[in-house]
Short mmCIF file of C-alpha atoms in Angstrom, two decimals:
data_model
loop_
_atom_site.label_atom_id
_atom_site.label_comp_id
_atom_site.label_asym_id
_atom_site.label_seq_id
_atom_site.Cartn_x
_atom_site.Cartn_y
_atom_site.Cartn_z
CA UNK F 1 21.65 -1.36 -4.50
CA UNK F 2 19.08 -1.45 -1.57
CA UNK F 3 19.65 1.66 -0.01
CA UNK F 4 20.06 4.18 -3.07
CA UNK F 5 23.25 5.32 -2.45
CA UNK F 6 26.53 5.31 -4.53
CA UNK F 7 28.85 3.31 -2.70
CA UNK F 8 32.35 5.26 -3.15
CA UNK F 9 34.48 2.15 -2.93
CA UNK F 10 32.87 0.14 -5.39
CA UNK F 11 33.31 3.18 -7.83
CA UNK F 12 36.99 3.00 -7.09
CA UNK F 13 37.16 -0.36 -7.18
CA UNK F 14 36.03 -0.21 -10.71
CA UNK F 15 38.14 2.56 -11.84
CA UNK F 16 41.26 1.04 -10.61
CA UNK F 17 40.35 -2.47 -12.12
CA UNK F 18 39.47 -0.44 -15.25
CA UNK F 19 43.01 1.02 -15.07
CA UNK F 20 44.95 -2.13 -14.44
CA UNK F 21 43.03 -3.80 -17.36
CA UNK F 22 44.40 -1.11 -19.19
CA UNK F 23 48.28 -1.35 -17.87
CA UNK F 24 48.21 2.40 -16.89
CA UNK F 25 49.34 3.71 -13.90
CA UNK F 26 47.67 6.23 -11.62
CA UNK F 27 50.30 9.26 -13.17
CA UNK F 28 49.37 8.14 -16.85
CA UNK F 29 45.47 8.25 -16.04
CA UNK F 30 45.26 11.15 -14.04
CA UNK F 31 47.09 12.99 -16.93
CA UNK F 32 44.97 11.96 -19.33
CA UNK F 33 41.98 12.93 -17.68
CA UNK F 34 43.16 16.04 -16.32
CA UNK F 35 42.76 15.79 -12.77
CA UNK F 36 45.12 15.49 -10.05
CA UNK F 37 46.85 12.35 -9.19
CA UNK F 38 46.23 12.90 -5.50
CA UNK F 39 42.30 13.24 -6.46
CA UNK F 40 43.00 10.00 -8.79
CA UNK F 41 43.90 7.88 -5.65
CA UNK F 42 41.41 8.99 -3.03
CA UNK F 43 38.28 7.98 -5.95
CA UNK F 44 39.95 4.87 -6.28
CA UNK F 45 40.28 4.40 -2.90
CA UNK F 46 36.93 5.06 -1.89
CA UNK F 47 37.69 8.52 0.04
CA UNK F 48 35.92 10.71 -2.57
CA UNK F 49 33.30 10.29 -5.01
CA UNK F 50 33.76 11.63 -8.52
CA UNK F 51 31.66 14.49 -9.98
CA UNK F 52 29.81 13.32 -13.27
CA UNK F 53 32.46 15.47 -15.26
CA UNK F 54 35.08 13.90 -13.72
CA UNK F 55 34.18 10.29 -14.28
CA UNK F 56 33.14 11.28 -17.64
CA UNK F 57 37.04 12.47 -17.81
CA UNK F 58 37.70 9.05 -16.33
CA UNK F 59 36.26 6.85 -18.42
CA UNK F 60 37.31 8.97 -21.72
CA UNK F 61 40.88 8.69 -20.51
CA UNK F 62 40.14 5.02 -20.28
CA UNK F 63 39.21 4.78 -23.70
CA UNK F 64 35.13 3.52 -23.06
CA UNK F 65 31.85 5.35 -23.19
CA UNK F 66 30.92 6.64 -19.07
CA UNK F 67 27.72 4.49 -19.56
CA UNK F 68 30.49 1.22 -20.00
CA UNK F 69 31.94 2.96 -16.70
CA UNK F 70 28.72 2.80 -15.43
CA UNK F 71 27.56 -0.61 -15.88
CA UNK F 72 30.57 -1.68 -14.55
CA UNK F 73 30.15 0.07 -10.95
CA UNK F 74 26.65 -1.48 -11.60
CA UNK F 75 27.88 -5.06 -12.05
CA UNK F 76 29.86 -4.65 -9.33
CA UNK F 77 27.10 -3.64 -6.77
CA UNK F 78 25.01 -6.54 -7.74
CA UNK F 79 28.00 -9.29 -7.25
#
């Protein structure tokens, strides 16, 4: 990451892949983490970056530690 910032899409991108690995839709994930499904969809799209609680919520609901979640996005920007 050369310029320091978070890039939103990438995030998304991993969420969503994260999600799909899982066979869950947007509804089931959402629920499970407790935030809106609307909210759910613009994060995955790139239109919204999560708050640290809420990816925390994310990857929980996903079943892996936030610092998997993490690397991920990581892996990601370096590709």
């Amino acid at each position: 990451m050369n310029d320091n910032q978070l890039d939103a899409i990438l995030v998304g991108q991993a969420i969503s892949k994260e999600r799909q690995n899982k066979g869950i839709t947007q509804e089931v994930l959402s629920g499970l983490a407790n935030i809106g499904r609307t909210h759910l969809s613009a994060i995955e799209r790139g239109e919204r970056k999560p708050t640290l609680e809420t990816l925390w919520r994310i990857a929980a609901a996903l079943d892996m530690r936030p610092s998997e979640l993490v690397r991920r996005i990581e892996q990601m920007t370096d590709e």
